[in-house]
Amino acid sequence: MEPVINKYRINVIDLIRGFALMGLPFVNVLAFWSANINLTGTQEDIWVQRFLYLFVEGRFYAIFSFLFGLGLWIFLSRAKEKNDRPYSLFIRRMLILGIVGWIHHLINPGEALLIYAVLGVPVVFFDKVPKQINLILGIAGVIIGSFIGAKLLLILPLMMLGLAFGQYRVFESYIKRRKTWMIVAVLSFVATSISVAFLWQKAPVDGLVYYMEGVELTEAQVLSNRAFFDFANLSLTFAPFFSVFYVSFLVLLEPLVKKLLSPLNAFGRMAFTNYISQSVILVIIAMFIPAGTVVSYIDATITCVLVVIAQIITSSFWLRSFKYGPLEWLWRCGTYGKWISIRK
């Protein structure tokens, strides 16, 4: 059996996946460089930190989780058309992902692949459940998880929501539903704007200062940190508004400037490779940061921007000659149990 390739892809999904992947290093770098990254005391650094918790933290991760659930449905539906053992193929696919996720976990304890592989197995069997029930369960789970402020509790309902969107074939007819997407974009933009205005006022003036060995936090910094944690939890509650706006805006934008966004599309097609390589790059850079050196949020953010730009350029050039990214190709070979041609 030869797996589905480019001509069957839904380009807007790759675009959204690429956009979601763009935001991940800006959050992950806080873990990779935890021994060094901290506020430097400048107002600009405080604003960058606040911006990350307002517009990035929990927003892109949510989109990625949603797309994973959607990807489960796409893979399974196409496997059913070409193979009489689609669930066996899927289990093998998740097993490979789990192994890679476990290895990746060694350098990135907060990574998502291992969790996705574990949750993907039970979620895929909801493919047999009516789409209305999956949609209700997904929406209800997102609302409850957001209200509680538990990021990990959002993964499963977001995957369920992605599965339901696949069952409804939302992205296969997104151009015909442009008016609906426009309404969603406008409403989510209004909700996002109100959330930003509200949350910006809730953010403590002095930001979050991490404890570093040999440096004692002042009482004012301790109080500011407590206030910031409250702000971060509250910000996560409003995260779905941001995620919905990002997705709906991209869906509306894609038909208008498809060629201009093609590099981001390529970036998304190689999401597996780029996600792992982001971790490797940031860990290698961390090795060269002297102990005790404070890295500002601005410097960390600029570094992540450069990493993402480099990956987008590399992905665009790679896919000119190859059908898949390196890890995507190995994943396909392992899933289908055969050698698959990677060159175009």
JSON list of N, CA, C and O in Angstrom, two decimals, residues 177-230:
[
{"chain": "A", "resi": 177, "resn": "ARG", "atom": "N", "xyz": [-17.51, 27.61, 2.84]},
{"chain": "A", "resi": 177, "resn": "ARG", "atom": "CA", "xyz": [-18.06, 28.09, 4.11]},
{"chain": "A", "resi": 177, "resn": "ARG", "atom": "C", "xyz": [-17.39, 29.39, 4.55]},
{"chain": "A", "resi": 177, "resn": "ARG", "atom": "O", "xyz": [-17.28, 29.66, 5.74]},
{"chain": "A", "resi": 178, "resn": "ARG", "atom": "N", "xyz": [-16.96, 30.17, 3.60]},
{"chain": "A", "resi": 178, "resn": "ARG", "atom": "CA", "xyz": [-16.20, 31.38, 3.91]},
{"chain": "A", "resi": 178, "resn": "ARG", "atom": "C", "xyz": [-17.01, 32.34, 4.81]},
{"chain": "A", "resi": 178, "resn": "ARG", "atom": "O", "xyz": [-16.45, 32.98, 5.71]},
{"chain": "A", "resi": 179, "resn": "LYS", "atom": "N", "xyz": [-18.30, 32.48, 4.58]},
{"chain": "A", "resi": 179, "resn": "LYS", "atom": "CA", "xyz": [-19.13, 33.38, 5.38]},
{"chain": "A", "resi": 179, "resn": "LYS", "atom": "C", "xyz": [-19.17, 32.92, 6.84]},
{"chain": "A", "resi": 179, "resn": "LYS", "atom": "O", "xyz": [-19.09, 33.75, 7.76]},
{"chain": "A", "resi": 180, "resn": "THR", "atom": "N", "xyz": [-19.27, 31.61, 7.03]},
{"chain": "A", "resi": 180, "resn": "THR", "atom": "CA", "xyz": [-19.27, 31.08, 8.40]},
{"chain": "A", "resi": 180, "resn": "THR", "atom": "C", "xyz": [-17.95, 31.36, 9.09]},
{"chain": "A", "resi": 180, "resn": "THR", "atom": "O", "xyz": [-17.91, 31.77, 10.25]},
{"chain": "A", "resi": 181, "resn": "TRP", "atom": "N", "xyz": [-16.85, 31.14, 8.35]},
{"chain": "A", "resi": 181, "resn": "TRP", "atom": "CA", "xyz": [-15.53, 31.41, 8.92]},
{"chain": "A", "resi": 181, "resn": "TRP", "atom": "C", "xyz": [-15.35, 32.90, 9.22]},
{"chain": "A", "resi": 181, "resn": "TRP", "atom": "O", "xyz": [-14.69, 33.28, 10.19]},
{"chain": "A", "resi": 182, "resn": "MET", "atom": "N", "xyz": [-15.95, 33.74, 8.40]},
{"chain": "A", "resi": 182, "resn": "MET", "atom": "CA", "xyz": [-15.87, 35.18, 8.63]},
{"chain": "A", "resi": 182, "resn": "MET", "atom": "C", "xyz": [-16.56, 35.56, 9.93]},
{"chain": "A", "resi": 182, "resn": "MET", "atom": "O", "xyz": [-16.03, 36.36, 10.73]},
{"chain": "A", "resi": 183, "resn": "ILE", "atom": "N", "xyz": [-17.73, 34.97, 10.17]},
{"chain": "A", "resi": 183, "resn": "ILE", "atom": "CA", "xyz": [-18.45, 35.24, 11.42]},
{"chain": "A", "resi": 183, "resn": "ILE", "atom": "C", "xyz": [-17.64, 34.77, 12.62]},
{"chain": "A", "resi": 183, "resn": "ILE", "atom": "O", "xyz": [-17.52, 35.48, 13.62]},
{"chain": "A", "resi": 184, "resn": "VAL", "atom": "N", "xyz": [-17.07, 33.58, 12.51]},
{"chain": "A", "resi": 184, "resn": "VAL", "atom": "CA", "xyz": [-16.24, 33.04, 13.60]},
{"chain": "A", "resi": 184, "resn": "VAL", "atom": "C", "xyz": [-15.04, 33.93, 13.85]},
{"chain": "A", "resi": 184, "resn": "VAL", "atom": "O", "xyz": [-14.69, 34.22, 15.00]},
{"chain": "A", "resi": 185, "resn": "ALA", "atom": "N", "xyz": [-14.41, 34.41, 12.77]},
{"chain": "A", "resi": 185, "resn": "ALA", "atom": "CA", "xyz": [-13.22, 35.26, 12.91]},
{"chain": "A", "resi": 185, "resn": "ALA", "atom": "C", "xyz": [-13.57, 36.58, 13.60]},
{"chain": "A", "resi": 185, "resn": "ALA", "atom": "O", "xyz": [-12.84, 37.05, 14.48]},
{"chain": "A", "resi": 186, "resn": "VAL", "atom": "N", "xyz": [-14.69, 37.17, 13.19]},
{"chain": "A", "resi": 186, "resn": "VAL", "atom": "CA", "xyz": [-15.09, 38.46, 13.77]},
{"chain": "A", "resi": 186, "resn": "VAL", "atom": "C", "xyz": [-15.42, 38.30, 15.25]},
{"chain": "A", "resi": 186, "resn": "VAL", "atom": "O", "xyz": [-14.96, 39.08, 16.10]},
{"chain": "A", "resi": 187, "resn": "LEU", "atom": "N", "xyz": [-16.22, 37.29, 15.58]},
{"chain": "A", "resi": 187, "resn": "LEU", "atom": "CA", "xyz": [-16.61, 37.07, 16.97]},
{"chain": "A", "resi": 187, "resn": "LEU", "atom": "C", "xyz": [-15.40, 36.75, 17.85]},
{"chain": "A", "resi": 187, "resn": "LEU", "atom": "O", "xyz": [-15.27, 37.26, 18.97]},
{"chain": "A", "resi": 188, "resn": "SER", "atom": "N", "xyz": [-14.52, 35.89, 17.35]},
{"chain": "A", "resi": 188, "resn": "SER", "atom": "CA", "xyz": [-13.33, 35.52, 18.13]},
{"chain": "A", "resi": 188, "resn": "SER", "atom": "C", "xyz": [-12.36, 36.69, 18.25]},
{"chain": "A", "resi": 188, "resn": "SER", "atom": "O", "xyz": [-11.67, 36.83, 19.27]},
{"chain": "A", "resi": 189, "resn": "PHE", "atom": "N", "xyz": [-12.33, 37.55, 17.23]},
{"chain": "A", "resi": 189, "resn": "PHE", "atom": "CA", "xyz": [-11.47, 38.74, 17.31]},
{"chain": "A", "resi": 189, "resn": "PHE", "atom": "C", "xyz": [-11.97, 39.68, 18.39]},
{"chain": "A", "resi": 189, "resn": "PHE", "atom": "O", "xyz": [-11.18, 40.24, 19.17]},
{"chain": "A", "resi": 190, "resn": "VAL", "atom": "N", "xyz": [-13.27, 39.87, 18.45]},
{"chain": "A", "resi": 190, "resn": "VAL", "atom": "CA", "xyz": [-13.86, 40.72, 19.49]},
{"chain": "A", "resi": 190, "resn": "VAL", "atom": "C", "xyz": [-13.56, 40.14, 20.87]},
{"chain": "A", "resi": 190, "resn": "VAL", "atom": "O", "xyz": [-13.13, 40.86, 21.78]},
{"chain": "A", "resi": 191, "resn": "ALA", "atom": "N", "xyz": [-13.77, 38.83, 21.02]},
{"chain": "A", "resi": 191, "resn": "ALA", "atom": "CA", "xyz": [-13.50, 38.17, 22.30]},
{"chain": "A", "resi": 191, "resn": "ALA", "atom": "C", "xyz": [-12.02, 38.26, 22.67]},
{"chain": "A", "resi": 191, "resn": "ALA", "atom": "O", "xyz": [-11.67, 38.49, 23.84]},
{"chain": "A", "resi": 192, "resn": "THR", "atom": "N", "xyz": [-11.16, 38.09, 21.67]},
{"chain": "A", "resi": 192, "resn": "THR", "atom": "CA", "xyz": [-9.71, 38.17, 21.92]},
{"chain": "A", "resi": 192, "resn": "THR", "atom": "C", "xyz": [-9.31, 39.59, 22.32]},
{"chain": "A", "resi": 192, "resn": "THR", "atom": "O", "xyz": [-8.50, 39.77, 23.25]},
{"chain": "A", "resi": 193, "resn": "SER", "atom": "N", "xyz": [-9.85, 40.58, 21.65]},
{"chain": "A", "resi": 193, "resn": "SER", "atom": "CA", "xyz": [-9.52, 41.98, 21.96]},
{"chain": "A", "resi": 193, "resn": "SER", "atom": "C", "xyz": [-9.94, 42.34, 23.38]},
{"chain": "A", "resi": 193, "resn": "SER", "atom": "O", "xyz": [-9.18, 42.99, 24.11]},
{"chain": "A", "resi": 194, "resn": "ILE", "atom": "N", "xyz": [-11.14, 41.93, 23.77]},
{"chain": "A", "resi": 194, "resn": "ILE", "atom": "CA", "xyz": [-11.61, 42.18, 25.13]},
{"chain": "A", "resi": 194, "resn": "ILE", "atom": "C", "xyz": [-10.73, 41.46, 26.14]},
{"chain": "A", "resi": 194, "resn": "ILE", "atom": "O", "xyz": [-10.38, 42.01, 27.19]},
{"chain": "A", "resi": 195, "resn": "SER", "atom": "N", "xyz": [-10.34, 40.23, 25.81]},
{"chain": "A", "resi": 195, "resn": "SER", "atom": "CA", "xyz": [-9.48, 39.44, 26.70]},
{"chain": "A", "resi": 195, "resn": "SER", "atom": "C", "xyz": [-8.13, 40.10, 26.89]},
{"chain": "A", "resi": 195, "resn": "SER", "atom": "O", "xyz": [-7.61, 40.16, 28.01]},
{"chain": "A", "resi": 196, "resn": "VAL", "atom": "N", "xyz": [-7.56, 40.61, 25.80]},
{"chain": "A", "resi": 196, "resn": "VAL", "atom": "CA", "xyz": [-6.26, 41.27, 25.87]},
{"chain": "A", "resi": 196, "resn": "VAL", "atom": "C", "xyz": [-6.34, 42.51, 26.76]},
{"chain": "A", "resi": 196, "resn": "VAL", "atom": "O", "xyz": [-5.47, 42.73, 27.63]},
{"chain": "A", "resi": 197, "resn": "ALA", "atom": "N", "xyz": [-7.36, 43.33, 26.56]},
{"chain": "A", "resi": 197, "resn": "ALA", "atom": "CA", "xyz": [-7.52, 44.54, 27.36]},
{"chain": "A", "resi": 197, "resn": "ALA", "atom": "C", "xyz": [-7.69, 44.20, 28.84]},
{"chain": "A", "resi": 197, "resn": "ALA", "atom": "O", "xyz": [-7.12, 44.87, 29.71]},
{"chain": "A", "resi": 198, "resn": "PHE", "atom": "N", "xyz": [-8.44, 43.15, 29.12]},
{"chain": "A", "resi": 198, "resn": "PHE", "atom": "CA", "xyz": [-8.67, 42.73, 30.51]},
{"chain": "A", "resi": 198, "resn": "PHE", "atom": "C", "xyz": [-7.41, 42.14, 31.13]},
{"chain": "A", "resi": 198, "resn": "PHE", "atom": "O", "xyz": [-7.01, 42.52, 32.24]},
{"chain": "A", "resi": 199, "resn": "LEU", "atom": "N", "xyz": [-6.77, 41.23, 30.41]},
{"chain": "A", "resi": 199, "resn": "LEU", "atom": "CA", "xyz": [-5.60, 40.53, 30.95]},
{"chain": "A", "resi": 199, "resn": "LEU", "atom": "C", "xyz": [-4.40, 41.45, 31.10]},
{"chain": "A", "resi": 199, "resn": "LEU", "atom": "O", "xyz": [-3.60, 41.30, 32.04]},
{"chain": "A", "resi": 200, "resn": "TRP", "atom": "N", "xyz": [-4.24, 42.40, 30.19]},
{"chain": "A", "resi": 200, "resn": "TRP", "atom": "CA", "xyz": [-3.10, 43.33, 30.27]},
{"chain": "A", "resi": 200, "resn": "TRP", "atom": "C", "xyz": [-3.14, 44.10, 31.58]},
{"chain": "A", "resi": 200, "resn": "TRP", "atom": "O", "xyz": [-2.11, 44.39, 32.19]},
{"chain": "A", "resi": 201, "resn": "GLN", "atom": "N", "xyz": [-4.35, 44.44, 32.00]},
{"chain": "A", "resi": 201, "resn": "GLN", "atom": "CA", "xyz": [-4.49, 45.18, 33.26]},
{"chain": "A", "resi": 201, "resn": "GLN", "atom": "C", "xyz": [-4.23, 44.28, 34.47]},
{"chain": "A", "resi": 201, "resn": "GLN", "atom": "O", "xyz": [-3.83, 44.76, 35.53]},
{"chain": "A", "resi": 202, "resn": "LYS", "atom": "N", "xyz": [-4.44, 42.98, 34.31]},
{"chain": "A", "resi": 202, "resn": "LYS", "atom": "CA", "xyz": [-4.24, 42.05, 35.41]},
{"chain": "A", "resi": 202, "resn": "LYS", "atom": "C", "xyz": [-2.77, 41.66, 35.59]},
{"chain": "A", "resi": 202, "resn": "LYS", "atom": "O", "xyz": [-2.38, 41.17, 36.66]},
{"chain": "A", "resi": 203, "resn": "ALA", "atom": "N", "xyz": [-1.98, 41.85, 34.56]},
{"chain": "A", "resi": 203, "resn": "ALA", "atom": "CA", "xyz": [-0.57, 41.46, 34.62]},
{"chain": "A", "resi": 203, "resn": "ALA", "atom": "C", "xyz": [0.19, 42.37, 35.58]},
{"chain": "A", "resi": 203, "resn": "ALA", "atom": "O", "xyz": [0.06, 43.59, 35.52]},
{"chain": "A", "resi": 204, "resn": "PRO", "atom": "N", "xyz": [0.97, 41.80, 36.51]},
{"chain": "A", "resi": 204, "resn": "PRO", "atom": "CA", "xyz": [1.73, 42.62, 37.45]},
{"chain": "A", "resi": 204, "resn": "PRO", "atom": "C", "xyz": [2.77, 43.47, 36.73]},
{"chain": "A", "resi": 204, "resn": "PRO", "atom": "O", "xyz": [3.38, 43.03, 35.74]},
{"chain": "A", "resi": 205, "resn": "VAL", "atom": "N", "xyz": [2.98, 44.67, 37.22]},
{"chain": "A", "resi": 205, "resn": "VAL", "atom": "CA", "xyz": [3.87, 45.63, 36.57]},
{"chain": "A", "resi": 205, "resn": "VAL", "atom": "C", "xyz": [5.30, 45.10, 36.48]},
{"chain": "A", "resi": 205, "resn": "VAL", "atom": "O", "xyz": [6.00, 45.31, 35.47]},
{"chain": "A", "resi": 206, "resn": "ASP", "atom": "N", "xyz": [5.75, 44.40, 37.50]},
{"chain": "A", "resi": 206, "resn": "ASP", "atom": "CA", "xyz": [7.15, 43.97, 37.56]},
{"chain": "A", "resi": 206, "resn": "ASP", "atom": "C", "xyz": [7.39, 42.60, 36.93]},
{"chain": "A", "resi": 206, "resn": "ASP", "atom": "O", "xyz": [8.53, 42.12, 36.90]},
{"chain": "A", "resi": 207, "resn": "GLY", "atom": "N", "xyz": [6.36, 41.93, 36.44]},
{"chain": "A", "resi": 207, "resn": "GLY", "atom": "CA", "xyz": [6.53, 40.66, 35.77]},
{"chain": "A", "resi": 207, "resn": "GLY", "atom": "C", "xyz": [6.91, 39.52, 36.69]},
{"chain": "A", "resi": 207, "resn": "GLY", "atom": "O", "xyz": [6.80, 39.60, 37.91]},
{"chain": "A", "resi": 208, "resn": "LEU", "atom": "N", "xyz": [7.38, 38.43, 36.07]},
{"chain": "A", "resi": 208, "resn": "LEU", "atom": "CA", "xyz": [7.77, 37.22, 36.80]},
{"chain": "A", "resi": 208, "resn": "LEU", "atom": "C", "xyz": [9.29, 37.10, 36.82]},
{"chain": "A", "resi": 208, "resn": "LEU", "atom": "O", "xyz": [9.92, 37.02, 35.76]},
{"chain": "A", "resi": 209, "resn": "VAL", "atom": "N", "xyz": [9.88, 37.11, 37.99]},
{"chain": "A", "resi": 209, "resn": "VAL", "atom": "CA", "xyz": [11.33, 36.97, 38.15]},
{"chain": "A", "resi": 209, "resn": "VAL", "atom": "C", "xyz": [11.63, 35.59, 38.71]},
{"chain": "A", "resi": 209, "resn": "VAL", "atom": "O", "xyz": [11.17, 35.24, 39.79]},
{"chain": "A", "resi": 210, "resn": "TYR", "atom": "N", "xyz": [12.39, 34.81, 37.97]},
{"chain": "A", "resi": 210, "resn": "TYR", "atom": "CA", "xyz": [12.72, 33.46, 38.41]},
{"chain": "A", "resi": 210, "resn": "TYR", "atom": "C", "xyz": [13.83, 33.48, 39.46]},
{"chain": "A", "resi": 210, "resn": "TYR", "atom": "O", "xyz": [14.72, 34.34, 39.43]},
{"chain": "A", "resi": 211, "resn": "TYR", "atom": "N", "xyz": [13.76, 32.52, 40.37]},
{"chain": "A", "resi": 211, "resn": "TYR", "atom": "CA", "xyz": [14.82, 32.39, 41.38]},
{"chain": "A", "resi": 211, "resn": "TYR", "atom": "C", "xyz": [16.08, 31.84, 40.71]},
{"chain": "A", "resi": 211, "resn": "TYR", "atom": "O", "xyz": [16.02, 30.89, 39.93]},
{"chain": "A", "resi": 212, "resn": "MET", "atom": "N", "xyz": [17.21, 32.45, 40.98]},
{"chain": "A", "resi": 212, "resn": "MET", "atom": "CA", "xyz": [18.49, 31.98, 40.48]},
{"chain": "A", "resi": 212, "resn": "MET", "atom": "C", "xyz": [19.44, 31.78, 41.65]},
{"chain": "A", "resi": 212, "resn": "MET", "atom": "O", "xyz": [19.41, 32.54, 42.63]},
{"chain": "A", "resi": 213, "resn": "GLU", "atom": "N", "xyz": [20.25, 30.75, 41.57]},
{"chain": "A", "resi": 213, "resn": "GLU", "atom": "CA", "xyz": [21.14, 30.39, 42.67]},
{"chain": "A", "resi": 213, "resn": "GLU", "atom": "C", "xyz": [22.04, 31.56, 43.03]},
{"chain": "A", "resi": 213, "resn": "GLU", "atom": "O", "xyz": [22.68, 32.18, 42.19]},
{"chain": "A", "resi": 214, "resn": "GLY", "atom": "N", "xyz": [22.06, 31.86, 44.32]},
{"chain": "A", "resi": 214, "resn": "GLY", "atom": "CA", "xyz": [22.91, 32.94, 44.82]},
{"chain": "A", "resi": 214, "resn": "GLY", "atom": "C", "xyz": [22.24, 34.30, 44.82]},
{"chain": "A", "resi": 214, "resn": "GLY", "atom": "O", "xyz": [22.83, 35.29, 45.26]},
{"chain": "A", "resi": 215, "resn": "VAL", "atom": "N", "xyz": [21.00, 34.36, 44.31]},
{"chain": "A", "resi": 215, "resn": "VAL", "atom": "CA", "xyz": [20.28, 35.64, 44.26]},
{"chain": "A", "resi": 215, "resn": "VAL", "atom": "C", "xyz": [18.96, 35.50, 44.99]},
{"chain": "A", "resi": 215, "resn": "VAL", "atom": "O", "xyz": [18.12, 34.68, 44.62]},
{"chain": "A", "resi": 216, "resn": "GLU", "atom": "N", "xyz": [18.79, 36.26, 46.04]},
{"chain": "A", "resi": 216, "resn": "GLU", "atom": "CA", "xyz": [17.55, 36.21, 46.83]},
{"chain": "A", "resi": 216, "resn": "GLU", "atom": "C", "xyz": [16.51, 37.15, 46.24]},
{"chain": "A", "resi": 216, "resn": "GLU", "atom": "O", "xyz": [16.81, 38.27, 45.84]},
{"chain": "A", "resi": 217, "resn": "LEU", "atom": "N", "xyz": [15.28, 36.66, 46.17]},
{"chain": "A", "resi": 217, "resn": "LEU", "atom": "CA", "xyz": [14.19, 37.50, 45.69]},
{"chain": "A", "resi": 217, "resn": "LEU", "atom": "C", "xyz": [13.72, 38.42, 46.80]},
{"chain": "A", "resi": 217, "resn": "LEU", "atom": "O", "xyz": [13.64, 38.02, 47.97]},
{"chain": "A", "resi": 218, "resn": "THR", "atom": "N", "xyz": [13.42, 39.65, 46.44]},
{"chain": "A", "resi": 218, "resn": "THR", "atom": "CA", "xyz": [12.90, 40.59, 47.43]},
{"chain": "A", "resi": 218, "resn": "THR", "atom": "C", "xyz": [11.43, 40.25, 47.72]},
{"chain": "A", "resi": 218, "resn": "THR", "atom": "O", "xyz": [10.79, 39.49, 46.97]},
{"chain": "A", "resi": 219, "resn": "GLU", "atom": "N", "xyz": [10.90, 40.82, 48.78]},
{"chain": "A", "resi": 219, "resn": "GLU", "atom": "CA", "xyz": [9.51, 40.57, 49.13]},
{"chain": "A", "resi": 219, "resn": "GLU", "atom": "C", "xyz": [8.58, 41.07, 48.02]},
{"chain": "A", "resi": 219, "resn": "GLU", "atom": "O", "xyz": [7.58, 40.43, 47.70]},
{"chain": "A", "resi": 220, "resn": "ALA", "atom": "N", "xyz": [8.96, 42.19, 47.42]},
{"chain": "A", "resi": 220, "resn": "ALA", "atom": "CA", "xyz": [8.16, 42.75, 46.32]},
{"chain": "A", "resi": 220, "resn": "ALA", "atom": "C", "xyz": [8.16, 41.81, 45.12]},
{"chain": "A", "resi": 220, "resn": "ALA", "atom": "O", "xyz": [7.13, 41.63, 44.44]},
{"chain": "A", "resi": 221, "resn": "GLN", "atom": "N", "xyz": [9.30, 41.18, 44.83]},
{"chain": "A", "resi": 221, "resn": "GLN", "atom": "CA", "xyz": [9.39, 40.25, 43.71]},
{"chain": "A", "resi": 221, "resn": "GLN", "atom": "C", "xyz": [8.57, 38.98, 43.96]},
{"chain": "A", "resi": 221, "resn": "GLN", "atom": "O", "xyz": [7.94, 38.44, 43.06]},
{"chain": "A", "resi": 222, "resn": "VAL", "atom": "N", "xyz": [8.59, 38.52, 45.22]},
{"chain": "A", "resi": 222, "resn": "VAL", "atom": "CA", "xyz": [7.80, 37.35, 45.59]},
{"chain": "A", "resi": 222, "resn": "VAL", "atom": "C", "xyz": [6.31, 37.62, 45.38]},
{"chain": "A", "resi": 222, "resn": "VAL", "atom": "O", "xyz": [5.57, 36.80, 44.83]},
{"chain": "A", "resi": 223, "resn": "LEU", "atom": "N", "xyz": [5.87, 38.80, 45.81]},
{"chain": "A", "resi": 223, "resn": "LEU", "atom": "CA", "xyz": [4.47, 39.19, 45.64]},
{"chain": "A", "resi": 223, "resn": "LEU", "atom": "C", "xyz": [4.11, 39.34, 44.16]},
{"chain": "A", "resi": 223, "resn": "LEU", "atom": "O", "xyz": [3.03, 38.95, 43.73]},
{"chain": "A", "resi": 224, "resn": "SER", "atom": "N", "xyz": [5.05, 39.90, 43.40]},
{"chain": "A", "resi": 224, "resn": "SER", "atom": "CA", "xyz": [4.83, 40.06, 41.97]},
{"chain": "A", "resi": 224, "resn": "SER", "atom": "C", "xyz": [4.73, 38.71, 41.29]},
{"chain": "A", "resi": 224, "resn": "SER", "atom": "O", "xyz": [3.90, 38.51, 40.38]},
{"chain": "A", "resi": 225, "resn": "ASN", "atom": "N", "xyz": [5.56, 37.76, 41.72]},
{"chain": "A", "resi": 225, "resn": "ASN", "atom": "CA", "xyz": [5.53, 36.41, 41.14]},
{"chain": "A", "resi": 225, "resn": "ASN", "atom": "C", "xyz": [4.18, 35.74, 41.40]},
{"chain": "A", "resi": 225, "resn": "ASN", "atom": "O", "xyz": [3.61, 35.08, 40.52]},
{"chain": "A", "resi": 226, "resn": "ARG", "atom": "N", "xyz": [3.67, 35.88, 42.62]},
{"chain": "A", "resi": 226, "resn": "ARG", "atom": "CA", "xyz": [2.37, 35.30, 42.95]},
{"chain": "A", "resi": 226, "resn": "ARG", "atom": "C", "xyz": [1.28, 35.89, 42.08]},
{"chain": "A", "resi": 226, "resn": "ARG", "atom": "O", "xyz": [0.39, 35.18, 41.58]},
{"chain": "A", "resi": 227, "resn": "ALA", "atom": "N", "xyz": [1.35, 37.20, 41.91]},
{"chain": "A", "resi": 227, "resn": "ALA", "atom": "CA", "xyz": [0.36, 37.88, 41.06]},
{"chain": "A", "resi": 227, "resn": "ALA", "atom": "C", "xyz": [0.48, 37.42, 39.61]},
{"chain": "A", "resi": 227, "resn": "ALA", "atom": "O", "xyz": [-0.52, 37.28, 38.90]},
{"chain": "A", "resi": 228, "resn": "PHE", "atom": "N", "xyz": [1.73, 37.16, 39.18]},
{"chain": "A", "resi": 228, "resn": "PHE", "atom": "CA", "xyz": [1.94, 36.75, 37.79]},
{"chain": "A", "resi": 228, "resn": "PHE", "atom": "C", "xyz": [1.40, 35.34, 37.56]},
{"chain": "A", "resi": 228, "resn": "PHE", "atom": "O", "xyz": [0.84, 35.06, 36.50]},
{"chain": "A", "resi": 229, "resn": "PHE", "atom": "N", "xyz": [1.57, 34.46, 38.54]},
{"chain": "A", "resi": 229, "resn": "PHE", "atom": "CA", "xyz": [1.03, 33.11, 38.40]},
{"chain": "A", "resi": 229, "resn": "PHE", "atom": "C", "xyz": [-0.50, 33.14, 38.29]},
{"chain": "A", "resi": 229, "resn": "PHE", "atom": "O", "xyz": [-1.10, 32.38, 37.52]},
{"chain": "A", "resi": 230, "resn": "ASP", "atom": "N", "xyz": [-1.12, 34.04, 39.06]},
{"chain": "A", "resi": 230, "resn": "ASP", "atom": "CA", "xyz": [-2.58, 34.21, 38.96]},
{"chain": "A", "resi": 230, "resn": "ASP", "atom": "C", "xyz": [-2.96, 34.73, 37.58]},
{"chain": "A", "resi": 230, "resn": "ASP", "atom": "O", "xyz": [-3.95, 34.28, 36.98]}
]
